Coordinates of C-alpha atoms and ligand atoms in Angstrom, one line a residue:
X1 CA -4.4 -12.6 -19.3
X2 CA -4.7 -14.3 -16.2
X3 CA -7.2 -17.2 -15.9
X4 CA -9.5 -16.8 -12.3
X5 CA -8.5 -19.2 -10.1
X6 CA -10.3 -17.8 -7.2
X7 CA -12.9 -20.6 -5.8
X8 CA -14.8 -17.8 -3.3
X9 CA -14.6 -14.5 -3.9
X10 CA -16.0 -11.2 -2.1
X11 CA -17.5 -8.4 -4.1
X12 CA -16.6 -4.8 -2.4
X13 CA -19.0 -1.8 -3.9
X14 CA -16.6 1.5 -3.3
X15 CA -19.4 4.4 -2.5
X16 CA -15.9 6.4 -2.3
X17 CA -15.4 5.3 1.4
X18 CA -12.0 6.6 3.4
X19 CA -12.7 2.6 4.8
X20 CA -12.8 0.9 1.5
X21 CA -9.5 -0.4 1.4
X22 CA -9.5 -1.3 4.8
X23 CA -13.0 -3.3 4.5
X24 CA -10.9 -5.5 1.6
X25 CA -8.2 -5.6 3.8
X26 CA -10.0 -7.1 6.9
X27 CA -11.7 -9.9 4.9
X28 CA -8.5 -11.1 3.5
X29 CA -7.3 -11.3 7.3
X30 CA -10.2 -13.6 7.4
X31 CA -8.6 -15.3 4.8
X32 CA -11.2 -14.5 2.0
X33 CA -10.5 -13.2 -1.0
X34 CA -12.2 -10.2 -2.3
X35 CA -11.6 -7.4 -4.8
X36 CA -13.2 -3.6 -4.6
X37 CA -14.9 -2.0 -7.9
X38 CA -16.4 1.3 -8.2
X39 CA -20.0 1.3 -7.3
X40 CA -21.0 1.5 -10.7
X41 CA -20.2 -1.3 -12.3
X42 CA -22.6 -3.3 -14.4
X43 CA -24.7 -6.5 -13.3
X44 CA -23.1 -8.9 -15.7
X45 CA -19.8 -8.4 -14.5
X46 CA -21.3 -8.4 -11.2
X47 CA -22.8 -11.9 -12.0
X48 CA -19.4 -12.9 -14.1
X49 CA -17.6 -12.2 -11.0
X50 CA -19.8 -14.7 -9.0
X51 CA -18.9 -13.8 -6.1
X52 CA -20.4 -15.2 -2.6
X53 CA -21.3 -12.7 -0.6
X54 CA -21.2 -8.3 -1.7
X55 CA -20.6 -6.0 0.5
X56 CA -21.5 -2.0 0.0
X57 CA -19.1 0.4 1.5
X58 CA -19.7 3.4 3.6
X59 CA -19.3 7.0 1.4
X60 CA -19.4 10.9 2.1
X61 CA -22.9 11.4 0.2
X62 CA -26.3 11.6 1.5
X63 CA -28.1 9.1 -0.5
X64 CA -30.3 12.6 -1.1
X65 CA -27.5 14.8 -2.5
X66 CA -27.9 15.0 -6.8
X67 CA -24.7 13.2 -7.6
X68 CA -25.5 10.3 -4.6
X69 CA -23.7 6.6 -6.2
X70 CA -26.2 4.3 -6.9
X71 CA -25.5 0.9 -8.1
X72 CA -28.1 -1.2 -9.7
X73 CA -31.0 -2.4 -7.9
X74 CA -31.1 -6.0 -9.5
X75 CA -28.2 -6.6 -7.1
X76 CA -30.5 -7.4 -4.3
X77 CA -32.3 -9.8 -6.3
X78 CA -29.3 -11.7 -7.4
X79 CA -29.8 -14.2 -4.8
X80 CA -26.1 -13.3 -2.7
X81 CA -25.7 -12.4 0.4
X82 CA -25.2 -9.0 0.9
X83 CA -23.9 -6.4 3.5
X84 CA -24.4 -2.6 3.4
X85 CA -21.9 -0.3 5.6
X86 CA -23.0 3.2 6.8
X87 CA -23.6 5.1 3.4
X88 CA -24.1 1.3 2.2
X89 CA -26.6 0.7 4.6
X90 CA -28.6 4.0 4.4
X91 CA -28.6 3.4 0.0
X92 CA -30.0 0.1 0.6
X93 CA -32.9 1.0 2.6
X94 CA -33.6 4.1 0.8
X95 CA -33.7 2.3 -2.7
X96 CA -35.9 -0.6 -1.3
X97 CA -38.5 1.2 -0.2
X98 CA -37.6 2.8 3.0
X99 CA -37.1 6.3 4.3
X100 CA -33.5 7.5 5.5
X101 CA -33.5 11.1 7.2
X102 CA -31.4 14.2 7.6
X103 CA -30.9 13.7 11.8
X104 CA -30.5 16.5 13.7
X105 CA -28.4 14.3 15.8
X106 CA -24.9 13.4 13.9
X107 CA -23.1 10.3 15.6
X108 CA -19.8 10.6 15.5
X109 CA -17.1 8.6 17.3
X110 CA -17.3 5.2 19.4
X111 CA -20.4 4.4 20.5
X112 CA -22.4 2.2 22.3
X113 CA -24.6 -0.5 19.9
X114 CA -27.4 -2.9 21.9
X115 CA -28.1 -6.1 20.4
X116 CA -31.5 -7.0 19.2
X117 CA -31.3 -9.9 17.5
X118 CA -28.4 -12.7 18.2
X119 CA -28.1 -15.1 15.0
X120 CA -26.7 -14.2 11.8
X121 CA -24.3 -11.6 11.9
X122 CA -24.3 -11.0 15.8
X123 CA -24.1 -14.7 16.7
X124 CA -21.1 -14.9 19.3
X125 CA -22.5 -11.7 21.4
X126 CA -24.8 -13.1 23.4
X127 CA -22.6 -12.5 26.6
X128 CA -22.5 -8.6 26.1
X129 CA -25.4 -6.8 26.2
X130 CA -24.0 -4.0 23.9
X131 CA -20.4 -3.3 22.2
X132 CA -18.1 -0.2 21.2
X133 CA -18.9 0.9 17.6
X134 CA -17.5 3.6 15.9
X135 CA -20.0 5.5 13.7
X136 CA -19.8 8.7 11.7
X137 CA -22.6 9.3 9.8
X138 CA -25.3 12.6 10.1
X139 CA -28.4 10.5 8.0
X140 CA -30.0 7.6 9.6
X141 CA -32.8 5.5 8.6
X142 CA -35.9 6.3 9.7
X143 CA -38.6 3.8 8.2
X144 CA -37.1 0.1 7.4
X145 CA -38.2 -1.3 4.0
X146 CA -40.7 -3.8 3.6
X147 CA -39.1 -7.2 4.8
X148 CA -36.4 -5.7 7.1
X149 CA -36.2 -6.0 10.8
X150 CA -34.0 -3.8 12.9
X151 CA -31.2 -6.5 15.1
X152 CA -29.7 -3.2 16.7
X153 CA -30.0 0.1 18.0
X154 CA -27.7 2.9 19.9
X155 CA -28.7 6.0 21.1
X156 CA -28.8 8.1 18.4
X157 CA -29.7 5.7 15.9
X158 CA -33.0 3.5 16.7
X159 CA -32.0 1.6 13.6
X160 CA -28.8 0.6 13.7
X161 CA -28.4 -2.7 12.1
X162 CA -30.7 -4.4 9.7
X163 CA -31.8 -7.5 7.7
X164 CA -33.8 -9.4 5.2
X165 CA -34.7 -12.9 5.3
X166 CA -30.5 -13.7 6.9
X167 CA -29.3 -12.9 3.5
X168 CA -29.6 -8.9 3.3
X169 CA -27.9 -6.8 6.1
X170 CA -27.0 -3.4 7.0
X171 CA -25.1 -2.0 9.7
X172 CA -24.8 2.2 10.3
X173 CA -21.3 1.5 12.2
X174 CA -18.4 0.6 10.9
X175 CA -16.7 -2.7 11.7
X176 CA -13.6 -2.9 9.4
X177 CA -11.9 -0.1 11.8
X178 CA -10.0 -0.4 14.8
X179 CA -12.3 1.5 16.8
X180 CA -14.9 -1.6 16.6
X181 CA -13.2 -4.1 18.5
X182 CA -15.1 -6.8 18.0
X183 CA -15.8 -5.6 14.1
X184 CA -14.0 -8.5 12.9
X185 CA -16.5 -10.9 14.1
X186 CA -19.2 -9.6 12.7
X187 CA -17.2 -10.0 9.3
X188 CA -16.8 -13.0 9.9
X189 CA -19.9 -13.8 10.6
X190 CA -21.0 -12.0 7.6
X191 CA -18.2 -14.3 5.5
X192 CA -18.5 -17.7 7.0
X193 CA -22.0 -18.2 8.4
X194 CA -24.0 -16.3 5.8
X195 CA -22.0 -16.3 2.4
X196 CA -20.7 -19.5 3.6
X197 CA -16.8 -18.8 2.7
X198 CA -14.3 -20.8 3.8
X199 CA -11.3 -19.1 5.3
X200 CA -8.9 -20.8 2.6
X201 CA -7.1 -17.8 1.2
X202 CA -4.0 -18.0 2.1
X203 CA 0.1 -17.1 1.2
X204 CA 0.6 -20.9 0.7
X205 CA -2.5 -21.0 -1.7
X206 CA -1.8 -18.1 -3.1
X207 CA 2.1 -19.0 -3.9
X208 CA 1.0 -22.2 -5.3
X209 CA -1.6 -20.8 -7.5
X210 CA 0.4 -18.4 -8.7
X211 CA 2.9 -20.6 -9.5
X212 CA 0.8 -22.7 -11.4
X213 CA -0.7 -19.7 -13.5
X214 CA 2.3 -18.3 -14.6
X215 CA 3.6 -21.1 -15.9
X216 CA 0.5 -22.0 -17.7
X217 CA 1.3 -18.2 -19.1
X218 CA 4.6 -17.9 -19.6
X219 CA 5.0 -21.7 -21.0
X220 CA 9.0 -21.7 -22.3
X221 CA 9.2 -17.8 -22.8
X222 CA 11.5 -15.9 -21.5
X223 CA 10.6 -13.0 -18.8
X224 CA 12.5 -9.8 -17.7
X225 CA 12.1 -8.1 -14.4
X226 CA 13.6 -4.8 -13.3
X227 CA 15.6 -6.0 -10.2
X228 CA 15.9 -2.8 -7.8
X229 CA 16.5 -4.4 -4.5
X230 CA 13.3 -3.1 -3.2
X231 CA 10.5 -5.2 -1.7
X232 CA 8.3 -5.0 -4.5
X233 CA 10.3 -6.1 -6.9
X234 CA 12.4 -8.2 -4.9
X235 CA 9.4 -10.5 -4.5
X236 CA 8.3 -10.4 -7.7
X237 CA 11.5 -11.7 -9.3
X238 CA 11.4 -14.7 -6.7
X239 CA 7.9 -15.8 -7.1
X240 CA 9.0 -15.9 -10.6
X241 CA 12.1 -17.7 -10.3
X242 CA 10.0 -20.2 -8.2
X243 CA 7.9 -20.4 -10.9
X244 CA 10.4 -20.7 -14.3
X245 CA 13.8 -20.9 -13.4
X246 CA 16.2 -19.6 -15.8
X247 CA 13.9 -18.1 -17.6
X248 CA 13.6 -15.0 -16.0
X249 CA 16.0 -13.4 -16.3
X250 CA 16.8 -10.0 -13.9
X251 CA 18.3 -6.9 -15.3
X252 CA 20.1 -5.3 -12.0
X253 CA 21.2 -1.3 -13.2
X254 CA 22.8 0.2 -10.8
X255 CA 22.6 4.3 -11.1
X256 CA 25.1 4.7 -8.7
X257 CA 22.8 6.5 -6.3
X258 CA 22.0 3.6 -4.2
X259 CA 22.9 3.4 -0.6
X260 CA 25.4 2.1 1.0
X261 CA 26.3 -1.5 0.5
X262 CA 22.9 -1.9 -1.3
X263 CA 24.6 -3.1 -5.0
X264 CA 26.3 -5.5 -3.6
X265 CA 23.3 -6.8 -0.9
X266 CA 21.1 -7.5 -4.3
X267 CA 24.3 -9.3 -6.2
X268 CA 24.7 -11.0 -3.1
X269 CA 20.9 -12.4 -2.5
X270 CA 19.8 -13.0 -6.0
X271 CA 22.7 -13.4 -8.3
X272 CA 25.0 -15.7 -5.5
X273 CA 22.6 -16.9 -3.2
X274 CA 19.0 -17.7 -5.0
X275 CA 21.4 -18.1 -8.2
X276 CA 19.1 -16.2 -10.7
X277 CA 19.7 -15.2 -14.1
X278 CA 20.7 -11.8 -12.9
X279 CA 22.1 -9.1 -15.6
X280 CA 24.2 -6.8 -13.6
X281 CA 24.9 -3.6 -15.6
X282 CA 27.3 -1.3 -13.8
X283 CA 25.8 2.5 -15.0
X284 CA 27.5 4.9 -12.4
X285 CA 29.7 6.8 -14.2
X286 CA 26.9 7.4 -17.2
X287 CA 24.6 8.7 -14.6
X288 CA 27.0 10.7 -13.0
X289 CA 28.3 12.5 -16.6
X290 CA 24.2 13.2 -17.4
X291 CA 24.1 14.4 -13.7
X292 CA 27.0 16.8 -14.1
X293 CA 25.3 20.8 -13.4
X294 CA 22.4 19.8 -13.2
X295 CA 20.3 20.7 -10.1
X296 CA 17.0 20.8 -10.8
X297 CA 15.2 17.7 -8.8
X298 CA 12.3 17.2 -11.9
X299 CA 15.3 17.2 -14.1
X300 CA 17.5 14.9 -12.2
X301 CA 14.4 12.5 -12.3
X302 CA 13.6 12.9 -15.8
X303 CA 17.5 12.2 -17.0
X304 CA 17.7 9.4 -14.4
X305 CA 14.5 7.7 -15.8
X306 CA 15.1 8.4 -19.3
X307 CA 18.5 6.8 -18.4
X308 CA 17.4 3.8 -16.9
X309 CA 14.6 2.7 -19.5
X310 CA 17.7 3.7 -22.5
X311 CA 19.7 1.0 -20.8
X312 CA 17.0 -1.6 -19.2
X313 CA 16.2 -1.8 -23.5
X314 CA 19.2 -2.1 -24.7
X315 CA 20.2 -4.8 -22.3
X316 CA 16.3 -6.7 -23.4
X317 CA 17.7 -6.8 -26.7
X318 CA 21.0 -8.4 -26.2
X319 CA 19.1 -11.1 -24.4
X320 CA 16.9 -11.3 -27.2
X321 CA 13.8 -13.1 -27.9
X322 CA 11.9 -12.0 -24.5
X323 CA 8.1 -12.2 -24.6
X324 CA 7.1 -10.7 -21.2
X325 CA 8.2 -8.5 -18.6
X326 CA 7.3 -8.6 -15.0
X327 CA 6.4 -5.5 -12.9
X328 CA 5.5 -5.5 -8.9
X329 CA 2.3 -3.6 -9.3
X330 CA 0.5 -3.7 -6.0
X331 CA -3.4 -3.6 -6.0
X332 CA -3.5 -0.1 -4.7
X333 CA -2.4 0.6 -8.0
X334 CA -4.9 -1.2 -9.5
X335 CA -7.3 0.2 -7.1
X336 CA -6.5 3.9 -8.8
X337 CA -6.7 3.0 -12.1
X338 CA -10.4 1.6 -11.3
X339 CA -11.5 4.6 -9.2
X340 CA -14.5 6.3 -10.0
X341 CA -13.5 9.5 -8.1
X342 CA -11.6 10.3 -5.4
X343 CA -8.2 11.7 -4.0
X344 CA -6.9 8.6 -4.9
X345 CA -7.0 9.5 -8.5
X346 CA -4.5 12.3 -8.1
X347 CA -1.8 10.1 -6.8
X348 CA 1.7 10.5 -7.7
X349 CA 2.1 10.4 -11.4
X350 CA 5.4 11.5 -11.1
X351 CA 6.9 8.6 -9.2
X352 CA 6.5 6.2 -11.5
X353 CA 10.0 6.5 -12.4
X354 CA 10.3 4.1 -16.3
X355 CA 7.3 4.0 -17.9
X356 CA 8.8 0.4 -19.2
X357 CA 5.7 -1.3 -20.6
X358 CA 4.2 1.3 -22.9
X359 CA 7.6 1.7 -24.6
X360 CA 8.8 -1.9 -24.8
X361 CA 6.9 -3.8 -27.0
X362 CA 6.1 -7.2 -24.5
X363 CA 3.3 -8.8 -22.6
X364 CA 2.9 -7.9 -18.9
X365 CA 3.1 -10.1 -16.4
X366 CA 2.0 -8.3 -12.6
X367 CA 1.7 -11.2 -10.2
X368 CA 1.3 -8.7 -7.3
X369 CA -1.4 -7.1 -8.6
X370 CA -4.0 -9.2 -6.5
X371 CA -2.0 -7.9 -2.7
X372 CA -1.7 -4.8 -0.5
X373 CA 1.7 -4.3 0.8
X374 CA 1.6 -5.8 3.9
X375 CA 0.4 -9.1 2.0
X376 CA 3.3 -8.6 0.0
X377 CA 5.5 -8.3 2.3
X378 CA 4.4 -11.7 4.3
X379 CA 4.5 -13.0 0.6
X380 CA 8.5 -12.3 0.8
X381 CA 8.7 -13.8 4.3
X382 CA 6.6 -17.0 3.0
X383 CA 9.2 -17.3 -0.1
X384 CA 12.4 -17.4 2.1
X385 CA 13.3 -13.7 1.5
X386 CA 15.6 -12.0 4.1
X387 CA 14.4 -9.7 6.5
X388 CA 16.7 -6.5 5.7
X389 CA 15.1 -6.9 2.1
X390 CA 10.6 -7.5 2.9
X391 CA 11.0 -4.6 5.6
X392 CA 12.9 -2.4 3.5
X393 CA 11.6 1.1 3.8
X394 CA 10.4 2.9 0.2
X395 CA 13.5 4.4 -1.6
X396 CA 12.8 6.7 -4.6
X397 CA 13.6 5.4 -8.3
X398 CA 16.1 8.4 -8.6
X399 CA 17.7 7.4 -5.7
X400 CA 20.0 10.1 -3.4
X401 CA 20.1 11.9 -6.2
X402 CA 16.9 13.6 -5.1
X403 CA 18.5 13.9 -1.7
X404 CA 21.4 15.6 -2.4
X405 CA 20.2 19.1 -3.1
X406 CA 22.0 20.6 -5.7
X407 CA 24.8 19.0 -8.0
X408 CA 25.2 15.2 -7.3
X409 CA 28.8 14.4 -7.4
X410 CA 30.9 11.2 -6.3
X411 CA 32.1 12.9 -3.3
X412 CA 28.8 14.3 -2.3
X413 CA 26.9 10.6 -2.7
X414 CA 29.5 9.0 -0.6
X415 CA 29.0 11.9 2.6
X416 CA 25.4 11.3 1.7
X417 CA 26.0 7.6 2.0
X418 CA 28.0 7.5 5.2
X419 CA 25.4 10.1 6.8
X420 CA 22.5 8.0 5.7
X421 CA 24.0 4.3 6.8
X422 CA 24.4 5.8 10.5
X423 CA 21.0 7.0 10.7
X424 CA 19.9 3.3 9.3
X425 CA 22.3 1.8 12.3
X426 CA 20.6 4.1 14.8
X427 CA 17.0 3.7 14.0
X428 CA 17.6 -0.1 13.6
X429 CA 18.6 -0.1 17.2
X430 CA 15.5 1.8 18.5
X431 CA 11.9 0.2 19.1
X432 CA 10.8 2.9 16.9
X433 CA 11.6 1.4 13.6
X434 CA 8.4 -0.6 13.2
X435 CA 6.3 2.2 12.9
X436 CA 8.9 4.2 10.8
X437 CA 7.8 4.6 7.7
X438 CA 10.9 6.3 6.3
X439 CA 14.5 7.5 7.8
X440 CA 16.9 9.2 6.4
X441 CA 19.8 11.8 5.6
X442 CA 19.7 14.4 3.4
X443 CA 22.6 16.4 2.2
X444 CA 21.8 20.3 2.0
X445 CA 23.9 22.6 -0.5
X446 CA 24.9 25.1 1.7
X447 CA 28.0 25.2 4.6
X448 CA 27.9 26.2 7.8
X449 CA 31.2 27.5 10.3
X450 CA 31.6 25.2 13.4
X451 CA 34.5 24.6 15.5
X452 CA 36.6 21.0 15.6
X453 CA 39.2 21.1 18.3
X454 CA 41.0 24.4 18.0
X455 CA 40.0 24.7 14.2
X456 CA 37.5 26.1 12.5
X457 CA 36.0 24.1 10.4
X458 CA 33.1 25.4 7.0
X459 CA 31.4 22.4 6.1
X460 CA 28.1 20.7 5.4
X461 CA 24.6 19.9 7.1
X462 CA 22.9 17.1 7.2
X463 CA 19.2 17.1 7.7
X464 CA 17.4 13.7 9.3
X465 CA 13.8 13.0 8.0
X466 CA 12.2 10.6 10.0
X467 CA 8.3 10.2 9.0
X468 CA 5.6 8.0 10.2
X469 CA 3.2 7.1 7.1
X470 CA 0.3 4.9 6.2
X471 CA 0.8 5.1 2.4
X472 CA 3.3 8.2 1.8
X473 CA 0.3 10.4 0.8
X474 CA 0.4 11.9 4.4
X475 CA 3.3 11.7 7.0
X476 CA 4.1 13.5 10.6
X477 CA 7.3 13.2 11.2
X478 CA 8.3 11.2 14.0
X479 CA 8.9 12.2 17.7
X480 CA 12.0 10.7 18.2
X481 CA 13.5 10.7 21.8
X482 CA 16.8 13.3 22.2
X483 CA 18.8 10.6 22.8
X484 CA 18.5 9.2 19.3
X485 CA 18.7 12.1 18.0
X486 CA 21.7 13.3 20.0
X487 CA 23.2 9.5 19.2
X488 CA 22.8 10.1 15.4
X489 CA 23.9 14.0 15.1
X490 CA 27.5 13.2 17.3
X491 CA 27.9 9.7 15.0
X492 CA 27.5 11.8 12.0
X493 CA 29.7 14.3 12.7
X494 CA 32.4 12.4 14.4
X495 CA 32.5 9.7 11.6
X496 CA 31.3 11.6 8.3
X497 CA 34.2 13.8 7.1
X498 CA 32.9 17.2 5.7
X499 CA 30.0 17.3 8.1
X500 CA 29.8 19.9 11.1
X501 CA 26.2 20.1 11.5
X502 CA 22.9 18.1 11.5
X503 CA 19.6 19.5 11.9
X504 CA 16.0 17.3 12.3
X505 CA 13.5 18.2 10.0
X506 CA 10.0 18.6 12.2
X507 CA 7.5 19.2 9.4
X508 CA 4.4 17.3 8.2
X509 CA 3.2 16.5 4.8
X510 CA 1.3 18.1 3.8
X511 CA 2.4 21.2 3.3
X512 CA 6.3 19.5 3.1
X513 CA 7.0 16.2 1.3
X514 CA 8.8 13.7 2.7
X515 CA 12.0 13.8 0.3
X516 CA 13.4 17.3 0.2
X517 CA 13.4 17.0 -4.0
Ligands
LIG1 P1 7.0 12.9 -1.4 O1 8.4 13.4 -1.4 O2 6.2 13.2 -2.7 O3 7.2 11.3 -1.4 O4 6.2 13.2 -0.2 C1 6.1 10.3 -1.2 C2 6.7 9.0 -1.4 O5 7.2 8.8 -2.7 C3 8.6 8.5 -2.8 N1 9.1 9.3 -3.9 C4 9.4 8.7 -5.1 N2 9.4 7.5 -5.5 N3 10.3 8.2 -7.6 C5 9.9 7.2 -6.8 O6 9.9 6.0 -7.2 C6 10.3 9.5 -7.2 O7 10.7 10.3 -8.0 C7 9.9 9.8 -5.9 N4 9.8 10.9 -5.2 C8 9.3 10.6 -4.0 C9 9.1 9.0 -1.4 O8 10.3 8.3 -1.1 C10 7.9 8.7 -0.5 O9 7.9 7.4 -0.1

């Protein structure tokens, strides 16, 4: 729906590399823009893309094995520059003509890489007479192609880094990870010396240009957008306020199992301060009533999504004629749906709580859908957004319900609450909640005996989960120093009335998930 504004753009084959991601994500810190497709993908869209420069990821494969990726050949003779990585490499060179082996000596780790040849990618090295790599690959090539020339070598691999005629170029190492220090430079060199990009892709660009394109989409339509109070979203409704004013207008339903103070914080930022069109529909008790027995956690989060999408419609239609409806998609998302294979492909159906746009019967409108969370969240910052709300930490769409085990009830959500806002406090205070990528309380359905003053007390735990993640499909939970923990556990149980007991949960995911439910 959206036109392509994008002036210079980077093509990124995925040969189903663990690095993928990380290869888009380092040319965008070179401000380029680039997307990833499977490797697959056919030469016209290839050319319709016209991008300046491609670059061929790394993968698991031996270009050997039956089911090895291939892309099509013609790519090489489209006249762009081009830029193979490990498996991207080794394909290259084995489908022009040259010979890639089984070595009996893997490389695996940081290693050593010699210069050969100083211009093109390794201009800017002249000073060092070799650099830290990291490699991990078993094949290397063994005879170069007709036209290539080696420019590198290490040890274990005579052929390290190759070219053709400064537009063609292969490297067996991997420079989008943080184990190649100087990785970046080569990417650069790759971007702004060979494909001859301009670093020019930037938050201010990309606000303005997304302003100007949803405009020239949305024209004098109204837009909805599920407010949550989460970053995603959060954003999403202010680019779009930026963008049309009144017309969006934001449907705020609280469920009643936010956190503490959080209702009001979203009333606060968007409906007082940024003064948008914000719906506010006060649902507590109704989820609470279709709560009441229940304890099952895929139930909870089937009657609290079923809940939310009953309401989130009826409200659409009192405001009437809306044409669009905006979602914080992220392009991980996008990413998934592309995938040719993959882990990625099993992700998480189950927490995409709403299911709003197949229902509803209105054009989508996913402005996000370009950025990676990070970018999103520097996006927020660029837009004026407060702090508290771009480094909010995930929160599931069925809220503490999925954290209080067993029946939620009003009284049990506001223990929950109190436990939960002290652990916020705590870890706010620490250095460790950078690197946090969740912290919480969770309320357990059982009671334990403990002792206050001369009185015995029966009352019940609280269990801290405190993980360290990359994207919530992993997560070690975090070694937090006694202190904390000892600052947290007394705070809770001196201040949290019906609590005697907190425990730390110290498991990883997998086997454990990070919520309890
Ligand atoms: P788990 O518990 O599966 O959680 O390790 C991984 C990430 O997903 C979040 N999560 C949810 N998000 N609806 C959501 O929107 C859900 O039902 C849901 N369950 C888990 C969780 O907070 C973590 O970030």
């Amino acid at each position: 729906m959206f036109v392509d504004i994008h002036q210079e753009k980077i093509l990124i084959l995925d040969f189903g590399s663990q690095y993928t991601q990380l290869i888009a994500r380092r040319v965008r810190e070179c401000r380029v823009y680039c997307e990833i497709q499977p490797f697959n993908i056919n030469l016209d869209k290839i050319e319709n893309f016209n991008p300046k420069g491609i670059i061929l990821s790394g993968g698991p494969s031996s270009v050997y094995d039956e089911a090895a990726p291939s892309c099509s050949p013609e790519i090489f003779k489209l006249n762009i520059p081009i830029l193979g990585i490990c498996y991207g490499m080794q394909f290259m060179a084995h489908i022009m003509g040259g010979e890639v082996k089984d070595s009996s000596r893997r490389e695996y780790g940081q290693t050593r890489l010699f210069i050969d040849d100083f211009t093109d990618l390794f201009v800017g090295f002249e000073d060092t007479p070799f650099i830290n790599v990291w490699m991990s690959h078993g094949d290397r090539i063994h005879i170069l192609p007709p036209g290539f020339t080696p420019i590198a070598h290490s040890k274990n691999s005579p052929i390290a880094a190759i070219k053709n005629k400064s537009r063609i170029f292969g490297v067996q190492f991997h420079p989008e990870v943080a184990h190649t220090p100087r990785g970046i430079e080569v990417l650069k060199n790759f971007l702004y010396r060979i494909c001859g990009c301009l670093p020019n892709w930037t938050m201010e660009s990309f606000i303005k240009d997304s302003i100007l394109q949803i405009k020239r989409t949305v024209g004098g339509k109204t837009v909805i957008c599920a407010l949550s109070g989460g970053v995603d979203s959060s954003v999403v409704a202010s680019l779009l306020h930026r963008a049309v004013g009144d017309q969006l207008v934001c449907i705020f339903v609280n469920n009643g199992l936010l956190r503490k103070n959080e209702a009001q914080e979203v009333i606060t930022v968007f409906g007082e301060h940024y003064k948008m069109n914000l719906h506010y529909i006060d649902a507590e008790e109704v989820f609470l009533e279709k709560l009441k027995e229940v304890t099952d956690p895929e139930i909870k989060r089937k009657i609290i999504g079923n809940e939310f999408i009953y309401l989130f419609e009826k409200e659409a239609k009192n405001i009437g004629d809306v044409e669009y409806l905006a979602q914080g998609t992220l392009y991980p998302d996008v990413i998934e749906s592309v995938s040719f294979k993959g882990p990625s492909a099993t992700i998480k159906s189950h927490h995409n709580v709403g299911g709003l746009p197949e229902k509803m019967d209105l054009k989508l409108i996913e402005p996000l859908r370009e950025l990676f969370k990070d970018e999103v969240r520097l996006l927020g910052r660029e837009l004026g957004l407060p702090v508290k709300i771009i480094n909010r930490q995930p929160f599931p769409g069925p809220g503490l319900a999925v954290r209080i085990l067993g029946e939620v009830t009003k009284e049990r959500l506001s223990t929950l609450r109190n436990a939960d806002s002290i652990v916020a406090e705590e870890i706010e205070k620490t250095d460790f909640k950078d690197r946090i990528w969740q912290s919480f309380a969770v309320l357990l359905p059982i009671k334990t005996v403990g002792v206050m003053g001369d009185e015995r007390t029966y009352e019940n735990v609280v269990a801290l989960r405190v993980v360290r993640s990359s994207d919530g499909m992993t997560a070690d939970w975090v070694r937090l120093p006694y202190e904390v923990l000892a600052r947290v556990a007394n705070r809770i149980i001196n201040e949290v009335k019906g609590v005697n007991r907190v425990v730390y949960d110290i498991s990883s995911k997998p086997p454990s998930t990070i919520e309890w439910e």
